[in-house]
């Protein structure tokens, strides 16, 4: 990808991000049953055994809340963890957590397990999104944490990564840049969209 093309893609992403964040502010209130519906979708489609480690996230702002789904998966024996963001340019680490345990304030207005929690390597990663498309590309806040992390984890681990979003967050196509990490699927309150994931785009 040329420098000019990459600059255009970044500008398109910034415009789409602004548009979709404004839309997302309206979705939580208009979908009061979204969390329970999302939980049903995850329980139906995520297959796991006693060694499965599921990385969730603690919803901030207008993100769709996966807490109910995580609690039900935990009750069925899944081991949970949450992401911990380091300095800009680093990959996420993941710390063990159980629903209901207190959390510390993290970077970028996030919440994370305390320093005493064990570090884990997830086999399933649930990823919040600002927007997504049917090919499994996502738009986030622009920090690149999940793109770097998924690429890093896929080098030496057999993992799957699923976006989590409201249905209305789907767009026709996400502008793609080199090293954008692709999702294996996306969960919404009404459906599971499976993609043919190649892991990382090469332009």
JSON list of C-alpha atoms in Angstrom, two decimals:
[
{"chain": "A", "resi": 1, "resn": "UNK", "atom": "CA", "xyz": [0.00, 0.00, 0.00]},
{"chain": "A", "resi": 2, "resn": "UNK", "atom": "CA", "xyz": [1.42, 3.38, -1.00]},
{"chain": "A", "resi": 3, "resn": "UNK", "atom": "CA", "xyz": [1.79, 6.19, 1.52]},
{"chain": "A", "resi": 4, "resn": "UNK", "atom": "CA", "xyz": [-0.94, 8.24, -0.17]},
{"chain": "A", "resi": 5, "resn": "UNK", "atom": "CA", "xyz": [-3.33, 5.27, -0.24]},
{"chain": "A", "resi": 6, "resn": "UNK", "atom": "CA", "xyz": [-2.63, 4.56, 3.42]},
{"chain": "A", "resi": 7, "resn": "UNK", "atom": "CA", "xyz": [-3.29, 8.19, 4.28]},
{"chain": "A", "resi": 8, "resn": "UNK", "atom": "CA", "xyz": [-6.61, 8.05, 2.42]},
{"chain": "A", "resi": 9, "resn": "UNK", "atom": "CA", "xyz": [-7.57, 4.86, 4.24]},
{"chain": "A", "resi": 10, "resn": "UNK", "atom": "CA", "xyz": [-6.77, 6.45, 7.60]},
{"chain": "A", "resi": 11, "resn": "UNK", "atom": "CA", "xyz": [-8.91, 9.49, 6.72]},
{"chain": "A", "resi": 12, "resn": "UNK", "atom": "CA", "xyz": [-11.79, 7.23, 5.69]},
{"chain": "A", "resi": 13, "resn": "UNK", "atom": "CA", "xyz": [-11.48, 5.32, 8.96]},
{"chain": "A", "resi": 14, "resn": "UNK", "atom": "CA", "xyz": [-11.53, 8.53, 10.99]},
{"chain": "A", "resi": 15, "resn": "UNK", "atom": "CA", "xyz": [-14.70, 9.74, 9.26]},
{"chain": "A", "resi": 16, "resn": "UNK", "atom": "CA", "xyz": [-16.41, 6.35, 9.65]},
{"chain": "A", "resi": 17, "resn": "UNK", "atom": "CA", "xyz": [-15.33, 6.12, 13.30]},
{"chain": "A", "resi": 18, "resn": "UNK", "atom": "CA", "xyz": [-16.91, 9.49, 14.08]},
{"chain": "A", "resi": 19, "resn": "UNK", "atom": "CA", "xyz": [-20.13, 8.50, 12.33]},
{"chain": "A", "resi": 20, "resn": "UNK", "atom": "CA", "xyz": [-20.40, 5.09, 14.00]},
{"chain": "A", "resi": 21, "resn": "UNK", "atom": "CA", "xyz": [-19.57, 6.35, 17.48]},
{"chain": "A", "resi": 22, "resn": "UNK", "atom": "CA", "xyz": [-22.42, 8.84, 17.15]},
{"chain": "A", "resi": 23, "resn": "UNK", "atom": "CA", "xyz": [-24.73, 6.02, 16.05]},
{"chain": "A", "resi": 24, "resn": "UNK", "atom": "CA", "xyz": [-23.62, 3.74, 18.89]},
{"chain": "A", "resi": 25, "resn": "UNK", "atom": "CA", "xyz": [-24.66, 6.34, 21.46]},
{"chain": "A", "resi": 26, "resn": "UNK", "atom": "CA", "xyz": [-28.28, 5.75, 20.43]},
{"chain": "A", "resi": 27, "resn": "UNK", "atom": "CA", "xyz": [-28.19, 1.94, 20.42]},
{"chain": "A", "resi": 28, "resn": "UNK", "atom": "CA", "xyz": [-27.86, 0.98, 24.07]},
{"chain": "A", "resi": 29, "resn": "UNK", "atom": "CA", "xyz": [-31.05, 2.75, 25.12]},
{"chain": "A", "resi": 30, "resn": "UNK", "atom": "CA", "xyz": [-33.00, 1.46, 22.14]},
{"chain": "A", "resi": 31, "resn": "UNK", "atom": "CA", "xyz": [-32.00, -2.18, 22.75]},
{"chain": "A", "resi": 32, "resn": "UNK", "atom": "CA", "xyz": [-32.64, -2.86, 26.46]},
{"chain": "A", "resi": 33, "resn": "UNK", "atom": "CA", "xyz": [-32.51, -6.65, 25.97]},
{"chain": "A", "resi": 34, "resn": "UNK", "atom": "CA", "xyz": [-29.28, -6.63, 23.96]},
{"chain": "A", "resi": 35, "resn": "UNK", "atom": "CA", "xyz": [-27.10, -8.10, 26.73]},
{"chain": "A", "resi": 36, "resn": "UNK", "atom": "CA", "xyz": [-29.35, -11.09, 27.39]},
{"chain": "A", "resi": 37, "resn": "UNK", "atom": "CA", "xyz": [-29.82, -11.70, 23.66]},
{"chain": "A", "resi": 38, "resn": "UNK", "atom": "CA", "xyz": [-26.07, -11.49, 23.13]},
{"chain": "A", "resi": 39, "resn": "UNK", "atom": "CA", "xyz": [-25.57, -13.97, 25.95]},
{"chain": "A", "resi": 40, "resn": "UNK", "atom": "CA", "xyz": [-27.86, -16.48, 24.24]},
{"chain": "A", "resi": 41, "resn": "UNK", "atom": "CA", "xyz": [-25.88, -16.17, 21.00]},
{"chain": "A", "resi": 42, "resn": "UNK", "atom": "CA", "xyz": [-22.52, -16.71, 22.68]},
{"chain": "A", "resi": 43, "resn": "UNK", "atom": "CA", "xyz": [-23.77, -19.68, 24.69]},
{"chain": "A", "resi": 44, "resn": "UNK", "atom": "CA", "xyz": [-25.17, -21.24, 21.52]},
{"chain": "A", "resi": 45, "resn": "UNK", "atom": "CA", "xyz": [-22.07, -20.86, 19.36]},
{"chain": "A", "resi": 46, "resn": "UNK", "atom": "CA", "xyz": [-18.95, -20.83, 21.54]},
{"chain": "A", "resi": 47, "resn": "UNK", "atom": "CA", "xyz": [-17.64, -24.34, 22.08]},
{"chain": "A", "resi": 48, "resn": "UNK", "atom": "CA", "xyz": [-15.20, -24.82, 24.93]},
{"chain": "A", "resi": 49, "resn": "UNK", "atom": "CA", "xyz": [-13.67, -27.38, 27.24]},
{"chain": "A", "resi": 50, "resn": "UNK", "atom": "CA", "xyz": [-12.03, -27.29, 30.67]},
{"chain": "A", "resi": 51, "resn": "UNK", "atom": "CA", "xyz": [-8.82, -25.77, 29.28]},
{"chain": "A", "resi": 52, "resn": "UNK", "atom": "CA", "xyz": [-10.55, -22.98, 27.35]},
{"chain": "A", "resi": 53, "resn": "UNK", "atom": "CA", "xyz": [-9.61, -19.46, 28.42]},
{"chain": "A", "resi": 54, "resn": "UNK", "atom": "CA", "xyz": [-12.04, -16.78, 27.22]},
{"chain": "A", "resi": 55, "resn": "UNK", "atom": "CA", "xyz": [-10.90, -13.16, 27.10]},
{"chain": "A", "resi": 56, "resn": "UNK", "atom": "CA", "xyz": [-13.84, -10.83, 27.54]},
{"chain": "A", "resi": 57, "resn": "UNK", "atom": "CA", "xyz": [-13.87, -7.09, 28.10]},
{"chain": "A", "resi": 58, "resn": "UNK", "atom": "CA", "xyz": [-15.45, -4.69, 30.58]},
{"chain": "A", "resi": 59, "resn": "UNK", "atom": "CA", "xyz": [-17.81, -2.48, 28.59]},
{"chain": "A", "resi": 60, "resn": "UNK", "atom": "CA", "xyz": [-17.13, 1.26, 28.70]},
{"chain": "A", "resi": 61, "resn": "UNK", "atom": "CA", "xyz": [-19.35, 4.01, 27.42]},
{"chain": "A", "resi": 62, "resn": "UNK", "atom": "CA", "xyz": [-21.82, 2.78, 24.83]},
{"chain": "A", "resi": 63, "resn": "UNK", "atom": "CA", "xyz": [-20.18, -0.58, 24.08]},
{"chain": "A", "resi": 64, "resn": "UNK", "atom": "CA", "xyz": [-22.51, -3.56, 24.12]},
{"chain": "A", "resi": 65, "resn": "UNK", "atom": "CA", "xyz": [-22.13, -5.21, 27.53]},
{"chain": "A", "resi": 66, "resn": "UNK", "atom": "CA", "xyz": [-20.98, -8.88, 27.57]},
{"chain": "A", "resi": 67, "resn": "UNK", "atom": "CA", "xyz": [-21.19, -9.28, 31.37]},
{"chain": "A", "resi": 68, "resn": "UNK", "atom": "CA", "xyz": [-24.22, -11.56, 31.36]},
{"chain": "A", "resi": 69, "resn": "UNK", "atom": "CA", "xyz": [-22.67, -13.77, 28.69]},
{"chain": "A", "resi": 70, "resn": "UNK", "atom": "CA", "xyz": [-19.38, -13.97, 30.59]},
{"chain": "A", "resi": 71, "resn": "UNK", "atom": "CA", "xyz": [-21.18, -14.90, 33.80]},
{"chain": "A", "resi": 72, "resn": "UNK", "atom": "CA", "xyz": [-23.06, -17.73, 32.09]},
{"chain": "A", "resi": 73, "resn": "UNK", "atom": "CA", "xyz": [-19.90, -19.02, 30.40]},
{"chain": "A", "resi": 74, "resn": "UNK", "atom": "CA", "xyz": [-18.11, -18.85, 33.75]},
{"chain": "A", "resi": 75, "resn": "UNK", "atom": "CA", "xyz": [-20.92, -20.83, 35.38]},
{"chain": "A", "resi": 76, "resn": "UNK", "atom": "CA", "xyz": [-20.45, -23.51, 32.72]},
{"chain": "A", "resi": 77, "resn": "UNK", "atom": "CA", "xyz": [-16.76, -23.85, 33.58]},
{"chain": "A", "resi": 78, "resn": "UNK", "atom": "CA", "xyz": [-14.96, -21.40, 31.32]},
{"chain": "A", "resi": 79, "resn": "UNK", "atom": "CA", "xyz": [-11.89, -19.61, 32.66]},
{"chain": "A", "resi": 80, "resn": "UNK", "atom": "CA", "xyz": [-12.18, -15.87, 32.11]},
{"chain": "A", "resi": 81, "resn": "UNK", "atom": "CA", "xyz": [-9.65, -13.10, 31.69]},
{"chain": "A", "resi": 82, "resn": "UNK", "atom": "CA", "xyz": [-9.68, -9.42, 30.77]},
{"chain": "A", "resi": 83, "resn": "UNK", "atom": "CA", "xyz": [-7.24, -7.36, 28.69]},
{"chain": "A", "resi": 84, "resn": "UNK", "atom": "CA", "xyz": [-4.66, -5.05, 30.22]},
{"chain": "A", "resi": 85, "resn": "UNK", "atom": "CA", "xyz": [-3.39, -2.22, 28.01]},
{"chain": "A", "resi": 86, "resn": "UNK", "atom": "CA", "xyz": [0.23, -1.15, 28.34]},
{"chain": "A", "resi": 87, "resn": "UNK", "atom": "CA", "xyz": [2.05, 1.67, 26.65]},
{"chain": "A", "resi": 88, "resn": "UNK", "atom": "CA", "xyz": [1.13, 2.77, 23.13]},
{"chain": "A", "resi": 89, "resn": "UNK", "atom": "CA", "xyz": [2.54, 0.34, 20.58]},
{"chain": "A", "resi": 90, "resn": "UNK", "atom": "CA", "xyz": [2.52, -2.65, 22.92]},
{"chain": "A", "resi": 91, "resn": "UNK", "atom": "CA", "xyz": [0.33, -5.74, 22.77]},
{"chain": "A", "resi": 92, "resn": "UNK", "atom": "CA", "xyz": [-2.39, -6.42, 25.32]},
{"chain": "A", "resi": 93, "resn": "UNK", "atom": "CA", "xyz": [-1.78, -8.83, 28.15]},
{"chain": "A", "resi": 94, "resn": "UNK", "atom": "CA", "xyz": [-4.61, -10.79, 29.77]},
{"chain": "A", "resi": 95, "resn": "UNK", "atom": "CA", "xyz": [-5.22, -11.28, 33.49]},
{"chain": "A", "resi": 96, "resn": "UNK", "atom": "CA", "xyz": [-7.44, -13.88, 35.17]},
{"chain": "A", "resi": 97, "resn": "UNK", "atom": "CA", "xyz": [-10.80, -12.60, 36.39]},
{"chain": "A", "resi": 98, "resn": "UNK", "atom": "CA", "xyz": [-14.14, -13.86, 37.64]},
{"chain": "A", "resi": 99, "resn": "UNK", "atom": "CA", "xyz": [-17.39, -11.94, 37.16]},
{"chain": "A", "resi": 100, "resn": "UNK", "atom": "CA", "xyz": [-17.99, -9.91, 40.31]},
{"chain": "A", "resi": 101, "resn": "UNK", "atom": "CA", "xyz": [-14.36, -9.49, 41.29]},
{"chain": "A", "resi": 102, "resn": "UNK", "atom": "CA", "xyz": [-13.27, -5.85, 41.79]},
{"chain": "A", "resi": 103, "resn": "UNK", "atom": "CA", "xyz": [-11.32, -4.18, 39.01]},
{"chain": "A", "resi": 104, "resn": "UNK", "atom": "CA", "xyz": [-8.65, -1.50, 38.88]},
{"chain": "A", "resi": 105, "resn": "UNK", "atom": "CA", "xyz": [-8.80, 1.52, 36.61]},
{"chain": "A", "resi": 106, "resn": "UNK", "atom": "CA", "xyz": [-6.65, 1.01, 33.51]},
{"chain": "A", "resi": 107, "resn": "UNK", "atom": "CA", "xyz": [-5.43, 3.07, 30.61]},
{"chain": "A", "resi": 108, "resn": "UNK", "atom": "CA", "xyz": [-7.85, 4.70, 28.16]},
{"chain": "A", "resi": 109, "resn": "UNK", "atom": "CA", "xyz": [-10.73, 4.66, 30.68]},
{"chain": "A", "resi": 110, "resn": "UNK", "atom": "CA", "xyz": [-10.71, 0.86, 30.84]},
{"chain": "A", "resi": 111, "resn": "UNK", "atom": "CA", "xyz": [-11.03, -1.44, 33.85]},
{"chain": "A", "resi": 112, "resn": "UNK", "atom": "CA", "xyz": [-8.73, -4.37, 34.47]},
{"chain": "A", "resi": 113, "resn": "UNK", "atom": "CA", "xyz": [-7.88, -7.08, 37.03]},
{"chain": "A", "resi": 114, "resn": "UNK", "atom": "CA", "xyz": [-5.42, -6.15, 39.76]},
{"chain": "A", "resi": 115, "resn": "UNK", "atom": "CA", "xyz": [-1.68, -6.71, 39.54]},
{"chain": "A", "resi": 116, "resn": "UNK", "atom": "CA", "xyz": [-1.98, -9.84, 41.71]},
{"chain": "A", "resi": 117, "resn": "UNK", "atom": "CA", "xyz": [-4.09, -11.65, 39.07]},
{"chain": "A", "resi": 118, "resn": "UNK", "atom": "CA", "xyz": [-2.40, -14.40, 37.05]},
{"chain": "A", "resi": 119, "resn": "UNK", "atom": "CA", "xyz": [-1.50, -13.68, 33.44]},
{"chain": "A", "resi": 120, "resn": "UNK", "atom": "CA", "xyz": [-3.22, -16.04, 31.01]},
{"chain": "A", "resi": 121, "resn": "UNK", "atom": "CA", "xyz": [-3.10, -16.79, 27.29]},
{"chain": "A", "resi": 122, "resn": "UNK", "atom": "CA", "xyz": [-6.65, -16.81, 25.88]},
{"chain": "A", "resi": 123, "resn": "UNK", "atom": "CA", "xyz": [-7.94, -19.30, 23.33]},
{"chain": "A", "resi": 124, "resn": "UNK", "atom": "CA", "xyz": [-11.07, -17.22, 22.59]},
{"chain": "A", "resi": 125, "resn": "UNK", "atom": "CA", "xyz": [-10.90, -13.42, 22.41]},
{"chain": "A", "resi": 126, "resn": "UNK", "atom": "CA", "xyz": [-14.04, -11.28, 22.46]},
{"chain": "A", "resi": 127, "resn": "UNK", "atom": "CA", "xyz": [-13.34, -7.91, 20.86]},
{"chain": "A", "resi": 128, "resn": "UNK", "atom": "CA", "xyz": [-15.47, -4.76, 21.18]},
{"chain": "A", "resi": 129, "resn": "UNK", "atom": "CA", "xyz": [-15.92, -2.89, 17.91]},
{"chain": "A", "resi": 130, "resn": "UNK", "atom": "CA", "xyz": [-16.94, 0.53, 16.66]},
{"chain": "A", "resi": 131, "resn": "UNK", "atom": "CA", "xyz": [-17.96, -0.95, 13.29]},
{"chain": "A", "resi": 132, "resn": "UNK", "atom": "CA", "xyz": [-17.49, -4.23, 11.41]},
{"chain": "A", "resi": 133, "resn": "UNK", "atom": "CA", "xyz": [-18.08, -5.74, 7.98]},
{"chain": "A", "resi": 134, "resn": "UNK", "atom": "CA", "xyz": [-19.07, -9.21, 6.76]},
{"chain": "A", "resi": 135, "resn": "UNK", "atom": "CA", "xyz": [-15.44, -10.06, 5.93]},
{"chain": "A", "resi": 136, "resn": "UNK", "atom": "CA", "xyz": [-14.51, -9.79, 9.60]},
{"chain": "A", "resi": 137, "resn": "UNK", "atom": "CA", "xyz": [-12.65, -6.50, 9.54]},
{"chain": "A", "resi": 138, "resn": "UNK", "atom": "CA", "xyz": [-13.32, -4.15, 12.42]},
{"chain": "A", "resi": 139, "resn": "UNK", "atom": "CA", "xyz": [-12.97, -0.51, 13.26]},
{"chain": "A", "resi": 140, "resn": "UNK", "atom": "CA", "xyz": [-11.79, 0.28, 16.78]},
{"chain": "A", "resi": 141, "resn": "UNK", "atom": "CA", "xyz": [-10.68, 3.43, 18.54]},
{"chain": "A", "resi": 142, "resn": "UNK", "atom": "CA", "xyz": [-7.53, 3.66, 16.44]},
{"chain": "A", "resi": 143, "resn": "UNK", "atom": "CA", "xyz": [-4.90, 2.60, 18.96]},
{"chain": "A", "resi": 144, "resn": "UNK", "atom": "CA", "xyz": [-4.18, -0.69, 17.20]},
{"chain": "A", "resi": 145, "resn": "UNK", "atom": "CA", "xyz": [-4.03, -2.71, 20.43]},
{"chain": "A", "resi": 146, "resn": "UNK", "atom": "CA", "xyz": [-6.20, -5.59, 19.23]},
{"chain": "A", "resi": 147, "resn": "UNK", "atom": "CA", "xyz": [-4.62, -5.69, 15.75]},
{"chain": "A", "resi": 148, "resn": "UNK", "atom": "CA", "xyz": [-1.15, -6.06, 17.27]},
{"chain": "A", "resi": 149, "resn": "UNK", "atom": "CA", "xyz": [-2.34, -8.49, 19.93]},
{"chain": "A", "resi": 150, "resn": "UNK", "atom": "CA", "xyz": [-4.23, -10.84, 17.61]},
{"chain": "A", "resi": 151, "resn": "UNK", "atom": "CA", "xyz": [-1.31, -10.92, 15.18]},
{"chain": "A", "resi": 152, "resn": "UNK", "atom": "CA", "xyz": [1.05, -11.70, 18.07]},
{"chain": "A", "resi": 153, "resn": "UNK", "atom": "CA", "xyz": [-1.15, -14.42, 19.58]},
{"chain": "A", "resi": 154, "resn": "UNK", "atom": "CA", "xyz": [-1.75, -16.11, 16.23]},
{"chain": "A", "resi": 155, "resn": "UNK", "atom": "CA", "xyz": [1.98, -16.60, 15.70]},
{"chain": "A", "resi": 156, "resn": "UNK", "atom": "CA", "xyz": [2.21, -19.28, 18.38]},
{"chain": "A", "resi": 157, "resn": "UNK", "atom": "CA", "xyz": [-1.31, -20.05, 19.62]},
{"chain": "A", "resi": 158, "resn": "UNK", "atom": "CA", "xyz": [-4.46, -21.59, 18.19]},
{"chain": "A", "resi": 159, "resn": "UNK", "atom": "CA", "xyz": [-6.93, -18.82, 18.98]},
{"chain": "A", "resi": 160, "resn": "UNK", "atom": "CA", "xyz": [-10.21, -17.49, 17.62]},
{"chain": "A", "resi": 161, "resn": "UNK", "atom": "CA", "xyz": [-11.27, -13.85, 17.83]},
{"chain": "A", "resi": 162, "resn": "UNK", "atom": "CA", "xyz": [-14.88, -12.70, 17.70]},
{"chain": "A", "resi": 163, "resn": "UNK", "atom": "CA", "xyz": [-16.18, -9.16, 17.45]},
{"chain": "A", "resi": 164, "resn": "UNK", "atom": "CA", "xyz": [-19.08, -8.16, 19.71]},
{"chain": "A", "resi": 165, "resn": "UNK", "atom": "CA", "xyz": [-21.45, -5.45, 18.49]},
{"chain": "A", "resi": 166, "resn": "UNK", "atom": "CA", "xyz": [-24.99, -4.27, 17.91]},
{"chain": "A", "resi": 167, "resn": "UNK", "atom": "CA", "xyz": [-26.43, -5.31, 14.53]},
{"chain": "A", "resi": 168, "resn": "UNK", "atom": "CA", "xyz": [-26.53, -1.68, 13.41]},
{"chain": "A", "resi": 169, "resn": "UNK", "atom": "CA", "xyz": [-22.75, -1.43, 13.68]},
{"chain": "A", "resi": 170, "resn": "UNK", "atom": "CA", "xyz": [-22.29, -3.49, 10.51]},
{"chain": "A", "resi": 171, "resn": "UNK", "atom": "CA", "xyz": [-21.17, -1.50, 7.46]},
{"chain": "A", "resi": 172, "resn": "UNK", "atom": "CA", "xyz": [-20.61, -2.50, 3.86]},
{"chain": "A", "resi": 173, "resn": "UNK", "atom": "CA", "xyz": [-16.82, -2.40, 4.05]},
{"chain": "A", "resi": 174, "resn": "UNK", "atom": "CA", "xyz": [-14.19, -1.29, 6.54]},
{"chain": "A", "resi": 175, "resn": "UNK", "atom": "CA", "xyz": [-11.25, 0.60, 4.99]},
{"chain": "A", "resi": 176, "resn": "UNK", "atom": "CA", "xyz": [-8.35, -1.82, 5.36]},
{"chain": "A", "resi": 177, "resn": "UNK", "atom": "CA", "xyz": [-4.71, -1.02, 6.08]},
{"chain": "A", "resi": 178, "resn": "UNK", "atom": "CA", "xyz": [-1.68, -3.33, 6.18]},
{"chain": "A", "resi": 179, "resn": "UNK", "atom": "CA", "xyz": [-1.55, -5.44, 9.33]},
{"chain": "A", "resi": 180, "resn": "UNK", "atom": "CA", "xyz": [-5.23, -4.99, 10.19]},
{"chain": "A", "resi": 181, "resn": "UNK", "atom": "CA", "xyz": [-6.20, -8.21, 11.97]},
{"chain": "A", "resi": 182, "resn": "UNK", "atom": "CA", "xyz": [-9.30, -10.02, 10.77]},
{"chain": "A", "resi": 183, "resn": "UNK", "atom": "CA", "xyz": [-11.93, -11.51, 13.06]},
{"chain": "A", "resi": 184, "resn": "UNK", "atom": "CA", "xyz": [-13.10, -15.13, 12.88]},
{"chain": "A", "resi": 185, "resn": "UNK", "atom": "CA", "xyz": [-16.67, -13.95, 13.33]},
{"chain": "A", "resi": 186, "resn": "UNK", "atom": "CA", "xyz": [-18.93, -11.37, 14.92]},
{"chain": "A", "resi": 187, "resn": "UNK", "atom": "CA", "xyz": [-21.60, -11.81, 17.58]},
{"chain": "A", "resi": 188, "resn": "UNK", "atom": "CA", "xyz": [-24.62, -9.51, 17.70]},
{"chain": "A", "resi": 189, "resn": "UNK", "atom": "CA", "xyz": [-27.80, -9.83, 19.78]},
{"chain": "A", "resi": 190, "resn": "UNK", "atom": "CA", "xyz": [-29.55, -11.59, 16.88]},
{"chain": "A", "resi": 191, "resn": "UNK", "atom": "CA", "xyz": [-26.92, -13.60, 15.02]},
{"chain": "A", "resi": 192, "resn": "UNK", "atom": "CA", "xyz": [-23.44, -15.03, 14.65]},
{"chain": "A", "resi": 193, "resn": "UNK", "atom": "CA", "xyz": [-21.62, -14.00, 11.49]},
{"chain": "A", "resi": 194, "resn": "UNK", "atom": "CA", "xyz": [-18.80, -16.41, 10.68]},
{"chain": "A", "resi": 195, "resn": "UNK", "atom": "CA", "xyz": [-16.00, -15.19, 8.43]},
{"chain": "A", "resi": 196, "resn": "UNK", "atom": "CA", "xyz": [-13.25, -16.88, 6.50]},
{"chain": "A", "resi": 197, "resn": "UNK", "atom": "CA", "xyz": [-10.44, -15.48, 8.58]},
{"chain": "A", "resi": 198, "resn": "UNK", "atom": "CA", "xyz": [-6.96, -15.23, 7.08]},
{"chain": "A", "resi": 199, "resn": "UNK", "atom": "CA", "xyz": [-5.69, -13.54, 10.24]},
{"chain": "A", "resi": 200, "resn": "UNK", "atom": "CA", "xyz": [-4.04, -10.45, 8.84]},
{"chain": "A", "resi": 201, "resn": "UNK", "atom": "CA", "xyz": [-4.43, -8.59, 5.59]},
{"chain": "A", "resi": 202, "resn": "UNK", "atom": "CA", "xyz": [-1.42, -8.09, 3.33]},
{"chain": "A", "resi": 203, "resn": "UNK", "atom": "CA", "xyz": [-1.60, -5.21, 0.89]}
]
